[in-house]
Coordinates of C-alpha atoms and ligand atoms in Angstrom, one line a residue:
X557 CA 12.2 19.1 4.7
X558 CA 9.6 16.3 5.2
X559 CA 7.1 15.7 2.4
X560 CA 4.4 15.8 5.2
X561 CA 4.6 16.2 8.9
X562 CA 2.1 16.5 11.8
X563 CA 2.4 19.4 14.3
X564 CA 0.7 19.2 17.7
X565 CA -1.9 16.9 19.3
X566 CA -5.1 15.4 17.9
X567 CA -7.3 18.1 19.3
X568 CA -5.6 21.2 17.9
X569 CA -2.8 19.9 15.7
X570 CA -2.2 20.6 12.0
X571 CA -0.7 19.0 8.9
X572 CA 2.3 20.7 7.3
X573 CA 3.4 19.6 3.8
X574 CA 5.7 20.7 1.0
X575 CA 3.5 22.6 -1.6
X576 CA 4.6 20.6 -4.6
X577 CA 3.0 23.0 -7.1
X578 CA 5.7 25.5 -6.1
X579 CA 8.7 23.2 -6.9
X580 CA 11.3 23.5 -8.3
X581 CA 11.2 27.3 -8.0
X582 CA 10.5 27.3 -4.2
X583 CA 10.5 24.6 -1.6
X584 CA 7.9 25.9 0.9
X585 CA 5.8 24.3 3.5
X586 CA 2.1 25.1 4.0
X587 CA 0.0 24.3 7.1
X588 CA -3.4 22.8 6.8
X589 CA -5.9 23.3 9.6
X590 CA -9.3 22.4 8.0
X591 CA -10.6 19.4 6.1
X592 CA -11.3 21.8 3.2
X593 CA -7.7 22.8 3.1
X594 CA -6.6 19.1 3.0
X595 CA -9.2 18.4 0.2
X596 CA -7.9 21.4 -1.8
X597 CA -4.2 20.4 -1.3
X598 CA -5.0 16.9 -2.6
X599 CA -7.2 18.1 -5.5
X600 CA -4.7 20.7 -6.6
X601 CA -1.7 18.3 -6.3
X602 CA 0.0 20.4 -3.6
X603 CA 0.4 16.9 -2.1
X604 CA 0.4 14.1 -4.7
X605 CA 1.5 10.6 -5.5
X606 CA -0.6 7.7 -4.3
X607 CA 1.1 7.0 -0.9
X608 CA 1.4 10.6 0.0
X609 CA -2.2 11.2 -0.8
X610 CA -3.1 8.4 1.6
X611 CA -1.0 9.8 4.4
X612 CA -2.5 13.3 3.9
X613 CA -6.0 11.9 4.0
X614 CA -5.3 9.9 7.2
X615 CA -4.1 13.1 8.9
X616 CA -7.0 15.0 7.2
X617 CA -9.4 12.7 9.2
X618 CA -7.9 13.9 12.4
X619 CA -8.3 17.6 11.3
X620 CA -11.8 17.0 10.1
X621 CA -12.9 15.5 13.4
X622 CA -11.5 18.4 15.5
X623 CA -14.8 20.3 15.2
X624 CA -17.0 17.2 16.0
X625 CA -19.3 17.3 19.0
X626 CA -17.4 15.2 21.6
X627 CA -20.5 15.0 23.9
X628 CA -22.6 13.1 21.4
X629 CA -21.4 9.7 20.1
X630 CA -24.0 9.6 17.3
X631 CA -23.3 13.0 15.9
X632 CA -19.5 12.4 16.2
X633 CA -19.7 9.2 14.1
X634 CA -22.0 10.8 11.6
X635 CA -19.4 13.6 11.1
X636 CA -16.7 10.8 10.8
X637 CA -18.6 9.4 7.8
X638 CA -19.1 12.9 6.3
X639 CA -15.4 13.7 6.5
X640 CA -14.5 10.3 5.0
X641 CA -16.9 10.9 2.1
X642 CA -15.7 14.4 1.6
X643 CA -11.9 13.6 1.5
X644 CA -12.7 10.5 -0.7
X645 CA -14.2 12.9 -3.3
X646 CA -10.9 14.7 -3.8
X647 CA -9.3 12.4 -6.3
X648 CA -10.6 9.0 -7.7
X649 CA -7.7 6.9 -9.0
X650 CA -5.1 6.4 -6.3
X651 CA -6.5 3.7 -4.1
X652 CA -4.2 4.6 -1.2
X653 CA -6.7 7.5 -0.5
X654 CA -9.6 5.1 0.1
X655 CA -7.4 2.5 1.8
X656 CA -6.2 5.1 4.4
X657 CA -9.7 6.5 5.0
X658 CA -11.0 2.9 5.5
X659 CA -8.2 2.2 8.0
X660 CA -9.3 5.3 10.0
X661 CA -13.0 4.2 9.9
X662 CA -12.0 0.8 11.2
X663 CA -10.0 2.3 14.1
X664 CA -12.9 4.5 15.2
X665 CA -15.5 1.7 14.9
X666 CA -13.3 -0.8 16.8
X667 CA -13.0 1.6 19.7
X668 CA -16.6 2.9 19.6
X669 CA -17.9 0.9 22.5
X670 CA -14.8 0.9 24.7
X671 CA -13.2 4.4 24.5
X672 CA -14.1 8.0 24.9
X673 CA -14.4 10.2 21.8
X674 CA -11.3 12.1 22.9
X675 CA -9.4 8.7 23.1
X676 CA -10.8 7.8 19.6
X677 CA -9.5 11.1 18.2
X678 CA -6.1 10.3 19.6
X679 CA -6.2 6.8 18.1
X680 CA -6.9 8.4 14.7
X681 CA -3.8 10.5 15.0
X682 CA -1.8 7.4 16.1
X683 CA -3.2 5.5 13.1
X684 CA -2.2 8.3 10.7
X685 CA 1.3 8.2 12.3
X686 CA 1.4 4.5 11.8
X687 CA 0.4 4.8 8.1
X688 CA 3.1 7.4 7.7
X689 CA 5.8 5.3 9.3
X690 CA 4.7 2.1 7.5
X691 CA 5.0 3.9 4.2
X692 CA 8.6 4.9 5.1
X693 CA 9.4 1.2 5.8
X694 CA 7.6 0.0 2.7
X695 CA 9.6 2.4 0.5
X696 CA 12.9 1.3 2.0
X697 CA 12.0 -2.4 1.4
X698 CA 10.9 -1.7 -2.2
X699 CA 14.3 -0.1 -2.8
X700 CA 16.1 -3.1 -1.4
X701 CA 14.1 -5.6 -3.4
X702 CA 14.3 -3.7 -6.6
X703 CA 17.9 -2.5 -6.7
X704 CA 19.2 -5.9 -7.9
X705 CA 17.0 -5.6 -11.0
X706 CA 19.2 -2.7 -12.2
X707 CA 22.4 -4.7 -11.9
X708 CA 23.1 -4.7 -15.7
X709 CA 21.6 -1.3 -16.3
X710 CA 23.4 2.0 -16.8
X711 CA 20.5 4.0 -18.1
X712 CA 17.0 3.9 -16.7
X713 CA 13.9 5.8 -17.8
X714 CA 11.1 6.9 -15.4
X715 CA 7.8 8.8 -15.8
X716 CA 6.0 11.3 -13.5
X717 CA 7.3 11.4 -9.9
X718 CA 7.4 8.3 -7.7
X719 CA 10.0 9.6 -5.3
X720 CA 10.1 10.9 -1.8
X721 CA 7.7 13.7 -2.7
X722 CA 5.1 11.1 -3.7
X723 CA 5.5 9.1 -0.5
X724 CA 6.6 9.4 3.2
X725 CA 10.2 10.0 2.2
X726 CA 12.0 7.6 -0.2
X727 CA 9.7 6.8 -3.0
X728 CA 8.8 3.7 -4.9
X729 CA 10.2 3.7 -8.4
X730 CA 12.9 6.2 -7.3
X731 CA 13.5 4.1 -4.2
X732 CA 14.9 1.4 -6.5
X733 CA 17.2 3.9 -8.1
X734 CA 18.2 5.5 -4.8
X735 CA 18.9 2.1 -3.3
X736 CA 21.0 1.0 -6.3
X737 CA 22.9 4.3 -6.2
X738 CA 23.6 3.8 -2.5
X739 CA 25.0 0.4 -3.3
X740 CA 27.5 2.2 -5.5
X741 CA 25.8 1.6 -8.9
X742 CA 26.4 4.3 -11.4
X743 CA 23.1 5.1 -13.1
X744 CA 21.9 7.8 -15.6
X745 CA 18.2 8.5 -15.3
X746 CA 16.1 9.8 -18.1
X747 CA 13.1 11.6 -16.6
X748 CA 10.0 12.1 -18.8
X749 CA 8.9 15.7 -18.3
X750 CA 5.3 14.3 -17.9
X751 CA 2.8 16.7 -19.5
X752 CA 0.6 18.3 -18.6
X753 CA 1.7 19.1 -15.0
X754 CA 5.4 18.3 -15.4
X755 CA 5.9 16.1 -12.3
X756 CA 8.9 14.5 -14.0
X757 CA 10.7 17.8 -15.0
X758 CA 9.8 19.7 -11.9
X759 CA 9.9 17.0 -9.1
X760 CA 11.8 13.9 -10.3
X761 CA 14.7 15.9 -11.7
X762 CA 14.7 18.0 -8.5
X763 CA 14.9 14.9 -6.3
X764 CA 17.6 13.2 -8.4
X765 CA 19.7 16.3 -8.5
X766 CA 19.5 16.7 -4.8
X767 CA 20.8 13.1 -4.3
X768 CA 23.6 13.6 -6.8
X769 CA 22.2 11.2 -9.4
X770 CA 22.8 12.0 -13.1
X771 CA 19.5 13.0 -14.7
X772 CA 18.4 14.1 -18.1
X773 CA 14.9 15.5 -18.7
X774 CA 13.3 14.5 -21.9
X775 CA 10.0 15.5 -23.5
X776 CA 7.5 12.6 -23.2
X777 CA 7.7 12.1 -27.0
X778 CA 11.5 11.5 -26.8
X779 CA 11.3 8.2 -24.9
X780 CA 11.2 6.0 -28.0
X781 CA 14.2 7.7 -29.5
X782 CA 16.1 7.3 -26.2
X783 CA 15.4 3.6 -26.3
X784 CA 16.3 3.3 -30.0
X785 CA 19.6 5.0 -29.3
X786 CA 20.3 2.3 -26.6
X787 CA 20.5 4.9 -23.8
X788 CA 18.3 2.9 -21.3
X789 CA 18.2 -0.7 -20.4
X790 CA 15.2 -0.5 -18.0
X791 CA 12.0 1.5 -17.4
X792 CA 10.6 1.9 -14.0
X793 CA 7.5 3.7 -12.8
X794 CA 5.2 3.9 -9.8
X795 CA 1.5 3.1 -9.6
X796 CA -1.7 4.6 -8.4
X797 CA -3.8 1.5 -8.4
X798 CA -3.0 -2.1 -9.3
X799 CA -5.8 -4.6 -10.0
X800 CA -5.8 -8.2 -8.9
X801 CA -4.5 -9.4 -12.3
X802 CA -1.6 -7.0 -12.2
X803 CA -2.9 -4.3 -14.5
X804 CA -1.5 -0.9 -13.4
X805 CA -3.1 2.5 -13.4
X806 CA -0.4 5.2 -13.4
X807 CA 0.2 8.7 -14.7
X808 CA -1.0 9.3 -18.2
X809 CA 1.7 8.3 -20.7
X810 CA 2.8 5.2 -18.7
X811 CA 0.9 2.8 -21.1
X812 CA 2.5 4.2 -24.2
X813 CA 5.9 4.0 -22.5
X814 CA 5.3 0.3 -21.7
X815 CA 4.4 -0.4 -25.4
X816 CA 7.5 1.4 -26.6
X817 CA 9.6 -0.5 -24.1
X818 CA 8.1 -3.8 -25.3
X819 CA 8.9 -2.9 -28.9
X820 CA 12.6 -2.4 -27.9
X821 CA 12.6 -5.5 -25.6
X822 CA 13.5 -3.3 -22.6
X823 CA 12.1 -4.5 -19.3
X824 CA 9.3 -2.4 -17.8
X825 CA 9.1 -2.5 -14.0
X826 CA 6.5 -1.0 -11.7
X827 CA 7.2 -0.3 -8.0
X828 CA 4.4 0.2 -5.5
X829 CA 3.6 -0.7 -1.9
X830 CA 0.8 -3.3 -1.2
X831 CA -1.4 -0.3 -0.1
X832 CA -1.6 0.5 -3.9
X833 CA -3.0 -2.9 -4.8
X834 CA -6.8 -3.1 -5.1
X835 CA -7.6 -6.8 -5.1
X836 CA -11.3 -6.1 -5.2
X837 CA -10.9 -5.2 -8.9
X838 CA -10.6 -8.1 -11.4
X839 CA -8.7 -6.0 -13.9
X840 CA -7.6 -2.5 -14.9
X841 CA -10.8 -1.8 -16.9
X842 CA -12.5 -1.3 -13.5
X843 CA -10.1 1.4 -12.3
X844 CA -11.7 4.8 -12.2
X845 CA -9.7 7.2 -14.3
X846 CA -9.6 10.8 -13.1
X847 CA -10.5 13.4 -15.7
X848 CA -8.9 16.8 -15.1
X849 CA -9.6 20.4 -16.0
X850 CA -8.9 21.3 -19.7
X851 CA -7.0 24.4 -18.5
X852 CA -4.1 22.1 -17.6
X853 CA -3.7 21.4 -21.3
X854 CA -4.8 24.7 -22.8
X855 CA -2.4 26.8 -20.6
X856 CA 1.1 26.2 -19.5
X857 CA 1.6 28.0 -16.2
X858 CA -0.8 30.8 -17.2
X859 CA 0.3 31.0 -20.9
X860 CA -2.4 30.0 -23.4
X861 CA -1.1 27.4 -25.9
X862 CA -4.4 26.1 -27.4
X863 CA -6.8 28.3 -29.4
X864 CA -10.0 29.4 -27.7
X865 CA -12.9 27.0 -28.0
X866 CA -10.9 23.9 -28.9
X867 CA -11.9 20.7 -27.2
X868 CA -9.4 19.0 -24.8
X869 CA -9.3 15.4 -23.4
X870 CA -7.3 15.3 -20.2
X871 CA -7.3 11.9 -18.4
X872 CA -4.8 12.0 -15.5
X873 CA -4.0 8.3 -15.6
X874 CA -4.0 5.3 -18.0
X875 CA -3.9 1.6 -17.5
X876 CA -0.9 -0.6 -18.5
X877 CA -1.9 -4.2 -19.0
X878 CA -0.1 -6.8 -16.9
X879 CA 1.4 -8.6 -19.9
X880 CA 3.6 -5.5 -20.7
X881 CA 5.1 -5.4 -17.2
X882 CA 8.2 -7.6 -16.5
X883 CA 7.8 -7.4 -12.7
X884 CA 6.0 -5.6 -9.9
X885 CA 8.2 -4.6 -7.0
X886 CA 6.5 -4.3 -3.6
X887 CA 7.7 -4.3 0.0
X888 CA 7.0 -8.0 0.2
X889 CA 9.2 -8.9 -2.8
X890 CA 9.2 -9.1 -6.5
X891 CA 6.1 -10.3 -8.4
X892 CA 7.4 -12.1 -11.5
X893 CA 5.7 -13.1 -13.7
X894 CA 2.9 -10.6 -13.3
X895 CA -0.1 -12.9 -13.1
X896 CA -3.2 -13.0 -11.0
X897 CA -1.8 -16.0 -9.2
X898 CA 1.5 -14.4 -8.4
X899 CA -0.2 -11.2 -7.2
X900 CA -2.3 -13.4 -4.9
X901 CA 0.7 -15.3 -3.7
X902 CA 2.7 -12.2 -2.7
X903 CA 0.3 -9.4 -1.8
Ligands
MRU1320 O1 -1.3 13.0 -10.4 P1 -0.2 12.6 -9.5 O2 1.0 13.4 -9.6 O3 -0.7 12.3 -8.1 O4 0.2 11.2 -10.1 C1 1.2 10.4 -9.5 C2 1.7 9.2 -10.2 O5 1.1 8.8 -11.2 C3 2.8 8.5 -9.7 O6 3.6 8.0 -10.7 C4 2.3 7.4 -8.8 O7 1.3 7.9 -7.8 C5 3.2 6.7 -8.0 S1 3.7 7.6 -6.6 C6 4.7 6.7 -5.7

């Protein structure tokens, strides 16, 4: 089943996607037919992972414009801006969301004078399809570039889910593992469970098992011990936003993993497409960090684990400074060393 797929034309079509909140118990597809449903699916992590969020938002623009008045250019373009602002308010950290919405705005504005509104709506669907297909290609290229980095590795640790579910279909961090595996490399993957929403336990373990790759799920707090025991020779994660100096925002817990990897002299790699780089930001301090509901910490799938009235702090992401990252892997190649200059040279 595809992580996301479009059904129909631009005028009446809809977005189908795997509801990732139901995995691993059930792999079911839901169909989204309103901008509100797309917003909710992104907010609630039914679709998640930076590239997949961008793809969903690009298709969400097509859906959000289906109700626009196609007899009035001014009102059509004013709805376009409203839909962009609305979808942009779903989650703040993954830059792919804003990048995809901006691409859609540029397509509409470029055609404003020369095409009918129906043609522009079709062009929005074409652009969403292009973003989707480009992501597929980028993920494959990331896998090819990164696989060689695992040549002397038998155990690798990853955090959260940066696999096919987080992208068009092959992943970023997991693409490197998939690609090495396809080359015949035998790898054992340690997947952090990734509290509070367990993307590692629920999604990464599911994807690796489906592909026949050995996987062991560990509590997040077990990572240092796994390194101390010599079980892993590399750590690889995805990213939600990368600043111009190479600082990386990724799922909460990534920063402490990078610190622990440095303490054990284990290389820490980050894999992400260029659509995840935000060169307008000097460094990671400027990346907005999403704060999520305390209920994600106080309750585990409906069961209360924290006493009533106790305060909770629940940032969804953290920032890993560039100096802790051995290399960034993107579809254009490997950024090593991770410096402002090298990011500028390659991205
Ligand atoms: O909150 P999520 O599940 O959307 O967070 C996702 C991550 O942090 C991933 O590691 C990151 O987006 C990379 S996805 C290829």
